Amino acid sequence: MNVDEVASSIKRMEIRGAGLIARSAAEALKHAAQEYRGDDVAALRQKLEKSRRTLVESRPTAISLWNAVQATMRGAQDAASVEELRDIVSSNADRFIERSSRAVETIGKFGAKRLKDGMRVMTHCNSKAALSVIKTAHANGLDIEVYATESRPWRQGLLTVKDLSDAGVPCTLIIDSAMRWAMKDVDAVFVGADTICSNGALINKIGTSQMAMAASDSRVPFMVCAETYKFSPRTLSGEMVEIEERDASEVVDPNLLPPGVRIRNPVFDATPPEYIDSLITEVGVISPYAAYEVIVREFGQTSIFEDMED
Ligand code: RI2
């Protein structure tokens, strides 16, 4: 797929999930570099810059997308020829994709150690990282069961129960508003992440913050599975995360409502760090208050502020 096709698939949520949109964007930039047939390095650089912007603008909330294109374009400004630029972008993209896929596996292994035989886990939406934990624990022989929320309006919970059932994990689908009712029977919550802010707050699928509050109320550990490229260097320089609001028609057909009634469709929310027990990352299981250290370690203080021109 070319850049425009990937960007519109991301917009339409045919490609979705913070990790997958990041890997797809890296792959699309590699494709753009490889399909260029001219011999003008400045023209290729311009084309890649335009592609980078198109991809970043396709969905605003998950920082994984921005981090992926930054990682893929790293060093591009120093290339002296088309071949060199193509090689830099292609090998950066390959490295990002490989590293990001490996991170999901490592998170699975680390997170599985937090589960014990007979536990019941709750999850929200459809996170590859959170499902990696559950499926790894199951593959390790633990007898675990899952409560998965429907996750309106897109109903990603249906993908979750399909994935878990295919892996042989017993699961129960509940509607989102049953999450507090079900929490009394749950031993741990594992969710994914779209963005981790420098103060340790989590931005994830709408309803995550309610789940965190319900878990806290019932003394159930609330665990967040987040690869390091989900951490936001942009928040370190003071930026607020934009919460995507999608079309009203995703919630209900507006023609079914009385005239004048508005619909709002925010698709993410923020969970404060005090509700989070641990962040499970590929570099270790850490406190949300260690987010600053992860950002500086992964992205470097200097590059954080150099990359801020967008
Ligand atoms: P992985 C999803 O967003 C969900 O919010 C999920 O928790 C998050 O991305 C992370 O998913 P959406 O694209 O990267 O469904 O763990 O809006 O797969």
mmCIF file of C-alpha atoms in Angstrom, residues 17-234:
data_model
loop_
_atom_site.group_PDB
_atom_site.id
_atom_site.type_symbol
_atom_site.label_atom_id
_atom_site.label_comp_id
_atom_site.label_asym_id
_atom_site.label_seq_id
_atom_site.Cartn_x
_atom_site.Cartn_y
_atom_site.Cartn_z
ATOM 1 C CA GLY A 17 -4.343 -0.276 17.307
ATOM 2 C CA ALA A 18 -1.522 2.064 18.339
ATOM 3 C CA GLY A 19 1.226 -0.467 17.590
ATOM 4 C CA LEU A 20 -0.090 -1.518 14.208
ATOM 5 C CA ILE A 21 -0.642 2.027 12.951
ATOM 6 C CA ALA A 22 2.971 2.800 13.920
ATOM 7 C CA ARG A 23 4.371 -0.238 12.065
ATOM 8 C CA SER A 24 2.170 0.477 9.036
ATOM 9 C CA ALA A 25 3.360 4.105 8.885
ATOM 10 C CA ALA A 26 7.022 3.003 8.996
ATOM 11 C CA GLU A 27 6.336 0.491 6.215
ATOM 12 C CA ALA A 28 4.536 3.168 4.136
ATOM 13 C CA LEU A 29 7.530 5.547 4.357
ATOM 14 C CA LYS A 30 9.835 2.720 3.288
ATOM 15 C CA HIS A 31 7.515 2.048 0.337
ATOM 16 C CA ALA A 32 7.558 5.750 -0.607
ATOM 17 C CA ALA A 33 11.384 5.782 -0.566
ATOM 18 C CA GLN A 34 11.637 2.601 -2.615
ATOM 19 C CA GLU A 35 9.140 3.521 -5.302
ATOM 20 C CA TYR A 36 10.919 6.814 -6.105
ATOM 21 C CA ARG A 37 12.483 6.515 -9.558
ATOM 22 C CA GLY A 38 14.251 9.889 -9.954
ATOM 23 C CA ASP A 39 17.827 10.843 -9.048
ATOM 24 C CA ASP A 40 17.185 14.053 -7.119
ATOM 25 C CA VAL A 41 17.848 13.554 -3.420
ATOM 26 C CA ALA A 42 16.185 16.855 -2.488
ATOM 27 C CA ALA A 43 13.010 15.840 -4.355
ATOM 28 C CA LEU A 44 12.913 12.478 -2.560
ATOM 29 C CA ARG A 45 13.453 14.197 0.788
ATOM 30 C CA GLN A 46 10.534 16.520 0.023
ATOM 31 C CA LYS A 47 8.303 13.611 -0.978
ATOM 32 C CA LEU A 48 9.148 11.792 2.261
ATOM 33 C CA GLU A 49 8.486 14.884 4.326
ATOM 34 C CA LYS A 50 5.054 15.250 2.703
ATOM 35 C CA SER A 51 4.373 11.542 3.320
ATOM 36 C CA ARG A 52 5.453 11.887 6.941
ATOM 37 C CA ARG A 53 2.939 14.689 7.483
ATOM 38 C CA THR A 54 0.117 12.825 5.736
ATOM 39 C CA LEU A 55 0.695 9.811 7.975
ATOM 40 C CA VAL A 56 1.001 11.807 11.209
ATOM 41 C CA GLU A 57 -2.236 13.663 10.439
ATOM 42 C CA SER A 58 -4.221 10.463 9.863
ATOM 43 C CA ARG A 59 -4.955 9.985 13.603
ATOM 44 C CA PRO A 60 -4.020 12.511 16.260
ATOM 45 C CA THR A 61 -3.854 10.708 19.610
ATOM 46 C CA ALA A 62 -1.478 7.737 19.566
ATOM 47 C CA ILE A 63 2.107 9.021 19.902
ATOM 48 C CA SER A 64 3.289 5.663 18.529
ATOM 49 C CA LEU A 65 2.509 6.987 15.044
ATOM 50 C CA TRP A 66 4.614 10.118 15.472
ATOM 51 C CA ASN A 67 7.460 8.195 17.143
ATOM 52 C CA ALA A 68 7.415 5.660 14.285
ATOM 53 C CA VAL A 69 7.781 8.270 11.547
ATOM 54 C CA GLN A 70 10.459 10.153 13.516
ATOM 55 C CA ALA A 71 12.418 6.906 13.961
ATOM 56 C CA THR A 72 12.036 6.046 10.279
ATOM 57 C CA MET A 73 13.232 9.474 9.112
ATOM 58 C CA ARG A 74 16.166 9.672 11.552
ATOM 59 C CA GLY A 75 19.356 10.673 9.693
ATOM 60 C CA ALA A 76 17.479 11.376 6.425
ATOM 61 C CA GLN A 77 18.665 14.978 6.339
ATOM 62 C CA ASP A 78 22.321 13.807 6.099
ATOM 63 C CA ALA A 79 21.879 11.580 3.029
ATOM 64 C CA ALA A 80 23.896 12.767 0.027
ATOM 65 C CA SER A 81 22.236 10.625 -2.655
ATOM 66 C CA VAL A 82 18.930 8.983 -3.489
ATOM 67 C CA GLU A 83 20.427 5.531 -2.790
ATOM 68 C CA GLU A 84 21.713 6.620 0.594
ATOM 69 C CA LEU A 85 18.391 8.190 1.562
ATOM 70 C CA ARG A 86 16.472 5.113 0.421
ATOM 71 C CA ASP A 87 18.805 2.860 2.449
ATOM 72 C CA ILE A 88 18.521 4.991 5.586
ATOM 73 C CA VAL A 89 14.709 5.089 5.488
ATOM 74 C CA SER A 90 14.370 1.390 4.615
ATOM 75 C CA SER A 91 16.703 0.165 7.324
ATOM 76 C CA ASN A 92 15.187 2.521 9.920
ATOM 77 C CA ALA A 93 11.701 1.248 9.037
ATOM 78 C CA ASP A 94 12.810 -2.405 9.231
ATOM 79 C CA ARG A 95 14.501 -1.782 12.579
ATOM 80 C CA PHE A 96 11.434 -0.024 13.986
ATOM 81 C CA ILE A 97 9.062 -2.774 12.849
ATOM 82 C CA GLU A 98 11.310 -5.539 14.161
ATOM 83 C CA ARG A 99 11.881 -3.790 17.491
ATOM 84 C CA SER A 100 8.217 -2.979 17.938
ATOM 85 C CA SER A 101 7.063 -6.544 17.238
ATOM 86 C CA ARG A 102 9.703 -7.921 19.611
ATOM 87 C CA ALA A 103 8.553 -5.454 22.291
ATOM 88 C CA VAL A 104 5.018 -6.889 22.184
ATOM 89 C CA GLU A 105 6.453 -10.388 22.781
ATOM 90 C CA THR A 106 8.694 -9.240 25.636
ATOM 91 C CA ILE A 107 5.778 -7.432 27.286
ATOM 92 C CA GLY A 108 3.856 -10.706 27.052
ATOM 93 C CA LYS A 109 6.611 -12.541 28.918
ATOM 94 C CA PHE A 110 7.033 -9.872 31.615
ATOM 95 C CA GLY A 111 3.312 -9.376 32.136
ATOM 96 C CA ALA A 112 2.556 -13.105 32.311
ATOM 97 C CA LYS A 113 4.641 -13.271 35.489
ATOM 98 C CA ARG A 114 2.015 -11.090 37.154
ATOM 99 C CA LEU A 115 -0.667 -13.730 36.583
ATOM 100 C CA LYS A 116 -1.337 -16.850 38.620
ATOM 101 C CA ASP A 117 -3.286 -20.010 37.990
ATOM 102 C CA GLY A 118 -7.049 -19.509 38.346
ATOM 103 C CA MET A 119 -7.022 -15.729 37.914
ATOM 104 C CA ARG A 120 -9.720 -13.798 36.100
ATOM 105 C CA VAL A 121 -8.478 -10.814 34.079
ATOM 106 C CA MET A 122 -10.398 -7.858 32.674
ATOM 107 C CA THR A 123 -9.348 -6.046 29.498
ATOM 108 C CA HIS A 124 -10.734 -3.160 27.469
ATOM 109 C CA CYS A 125 -10.852 -2.583 23.714
ATOM 110 C CA ASN A 126 -8.358 -4.590 21.675
ATOM 111 C CA SER A 127 -4.714 -4.230 22.574
ATOM 112 C CA LYS A 128 -2.097 -6.514 21.031
ATOM 113 C CA ALA A 129 0.227 -5.781 23.958
ATOM 114 C CA ALA A 130 -2.369 -6.654 26.631
ATOM 115 C CA LEU A 131 -3.437 -9.768 24.718
ATOM 116 C CA SER A 132 0.196 -10.812 24.442
ATOM 117 C CA VAL A 133 0.302 -10.987 28.270
ATOM 118 C CA ILE A 134 -2.883 -13.033 28.500
ATOM 119 C CA LYS A 135 -1.979 -15.397 25.663
ATOM 120 C CA THR A 136 1.556 -15.911 27.008
ATOM 121 C CA ALA A 137 0.196 -16.785 30.456
ATOM 122 C CA HIS A 138 -2.233 -19.231 28.848
ATOM 123 C CA ALA A 139 0.549 -20.753 26.700
ATOM 124 C CA ASN A 140 2.624 -21.141 29.901
ATOM 125 C CA GLY A 141 -0.137 -23.444 31.159
ATOM 126 C CA LEU A 142 -1.984 -21.071 33.480
ATOM 127 C CA ASP A 143 -5.698 -21.556 33.782
ATOM 128 C CA ILE A 144 -6.945 -17.989 33.294
ATOM 129 C CA GLU A 145 -10.185 -16.474 32.175
ATOM 130 C CA VAL A 146 -10.965 -13.067 30.679
ATOM 131 C CA TYR A 147 -13.750 -10.515 30.906
ATOM 132 C CA ALA A 148 -13.588 -8.364 27.756
ATOM 133 C CA THR A 149 -15.595 -5.168 27.346
ATOM 134 C CA GLU A 150 -17.496 -4.548 24.141
ATOM 135 C CA SER A 151 -15.796 -1.125 23.658
ATOM 136 C CA ARG A 152 -18.431 1.002 21.991
ATOM 137 C CA PRO A 153 -18.765 2.444 19.468
ATOM 138 C CA TRP A 154 -16.350 0.412 17.318
ATOM 139 C CA ARG A 155 -16.827 -2.803 19.349
ATOM 140 C CA GLN A 156 -13.164 -3.792 19.289
ATOM 141 C CA GLY A 157 -14.080 -6.172 22.153
ATOM 142 C CA LEU A 158 -15.430 -8.543 19.497
ATOM 143 C CA LEU A 159 -11.915 -8.743 18.020
ATOM 144 C CA THR A 160 -10.542 -9.424 21.495
ATOM 145 C CA VAL A 161 -12.869 -12.347 22.241
ATOM 146 C CA LYS A 162 -12.204 -13.787 18.769
ATOM 147 C CA ASP A 163 -8.442 -13.584 19.266
ATOM 148 C CA LEU A 164 -8.629 -15.080 22.777
ATOM 149 C CA SER A 165 -11.030 -17.851 21.747
ATOM 150 C CA ASP A 166 -8.736 -18.768 18.839
ATOM 151 C CA ALA A 167 -5.910 -19.079 21.374
ATOM 152 C CA GLY A 168 -8.096 -21.264 23.601
ATOM 153 C CA VAL A 169 -8.537 -18.706 26.408
ATOM 154 C CA PRO A 170 -12.022 -18.843 28.005
ATOM 155 C CA CYS A 171 -13.600 -15.391 27.806
ATOM 156 C CA THR A 172 -16.800 -13.522 28.548
ATOM 157 C CA LEU A 173 -17.972 -10.421 26.693
ATOM 158 C CA ILE A 174 -19.607 -7.692 28.791
ATOM 159 C CA ILE A 175 -21.037 -4.319 27.806
ATOM 160 C CA ASP A 176 -18.897 -1.354 28.828
ATOM 161 C CA SER A 177 -21.254 -0.213 31.545
ATOM 162 C CA ALA A 178 -20.996 -3.647 33.236
ATOM 163 C CA MET A 179 -17.322 -3.121 34.000
ATOM 164 C CA ARG A 180 -17.872 -2.006 37.597
ATOM 165 C CA TRP A 181 -20.403 -4.762 38.230
ATOM 166 C CA ALA A 182 -17.901 -7.366 36.970
ATOM 167 C CA MET A 183 -14.886 -5.935 38.810
ATOM 168 C CA LYS A 184 -15.778 -7.749 42.057
ATOM 169 C CA ASP A 185 -14.973 -11.055 40.301
ATOM 170 C CA VAL A 186 -11.709 -9.899 38.719
ATOM 171 C CA ASP A 187 -8.114 -10.361 39.990
ATOM 172 C CA ALA A 188 -6.238 -8.045 37.619
ATOM 173 C CA VAL A 189 -6.820 -5.597 34.772
ATOM 174 C CA PHE A 190 -4.519 -5.439 31.747
ATOM 175 C CA VAL A 191 -5.029 -2.720 29.140
ATOM 176 C CA GLY A 192 -2.963 -1.285 26.319
ATOM 177 C CA ALA A 193 -1.845 2.290 25.671
ATOM 178 C CA ASP A 194 -2.040 4.836 22.906
ATOM 179 C CA THR A 195 0.165 7.343 24.694
ATOM 180 C CA ILE A 196 2.003 7.524 28.014
ATOM 181 C CA CYS A 197 2.571 11.128 29.113
ATOM 182 C CA SER A 198 5.686 12.410 30.848
ATOM 183 C CA ASN A 199 3.752 12.634 34.160
ATOM 184 C CA GLY A 200 2.805 8.935 33.923
ATOM 185 C CA ALA A 201 -0.793 9.472 32.776
ATOM 186 C CA LEU A 202 -2.219 6.968 30.333
ATOM 187 C CA ILE A 203 -4.175 7.897 27.211
ATOM 188 C CA ASN A 204 -6.166 4.891 26.028
ATOM 189 C CA LYS A 205 -9.563 3.880 24.636
ATOM 190 C CA ILE A 206 -12.509 5.817 26.037
ATOM 191 C CA GLY A 207 -13.714 4.078 29.206
ATOM 192 C CA THR A 208 -10.213 3.098 30.365
ATOM 193 C CA SER A 209 -10.260 5.722 33.116
ATOM 194 C CA GLN A 210 -13.591 4.382 34.416
ATOM 195 C CA MET A 211 -12.119 0.894 34.463
ATOM 196 C CA ALA A 212 -9.085 2.162 36.384
ATOM 197 C CA MET A 213 -11.307 3.874 38.947
ATOM 198 C CA ALA A 214 -13.468 0.777 39.349
ATOM 199 C CA ALA A 215 -10.318 -1.348 39.762
ATOM 200 C CA SER A 216 -8.917 1.021 42.358
ATOM 201 C CA ASP A 217 -12.240 0.980 44.240
ATOM 202 C CA SER A 218 -12.160 -2.830 44.348
ATOM 203 C CA ARG A 219 -8.388 -3.026 45.096
ATOM 204 C CA VAL A 220 -7.758 -4.797 41.796
ATOM 205 C CA PRO A 221 -4.280 -4.190 40.276
ATOM 206 C CA PHE A 222 -4.495 -2.091 37.112
ATOM 207 C CA MET A 223 -1.674 -2.872 34.691
ATOM 208 C CA VAL A 224 -0.842 -0.991 31.488
ATOM 209 C CA CYS A 225 1.017 -2.712 28.657
ATOM 210 C CA ALA A 226 2.994 -0.081 26.750
ATOM 211 C CA GLU A 227 5.941 -0.408 24.388
ATOM 212 C CA THR A 228 8.470 2.411 24.862
ATOM 213 C CA TYR A 229 7.471 4.016 21.546
ATOM 214 C CA LYS A 230 4.065 4.705 23.157
ATOM 215 C CA PHE A 231 5.799 7.163 25.534
ATOM 216 C CA SER A 232 5.435 10.762 24.459
ATOM 217 C CA PRO A 233 8.502 13.015 24.231
ATOM 218 C CA ARG A 234 6.121 15.759 23.069
#
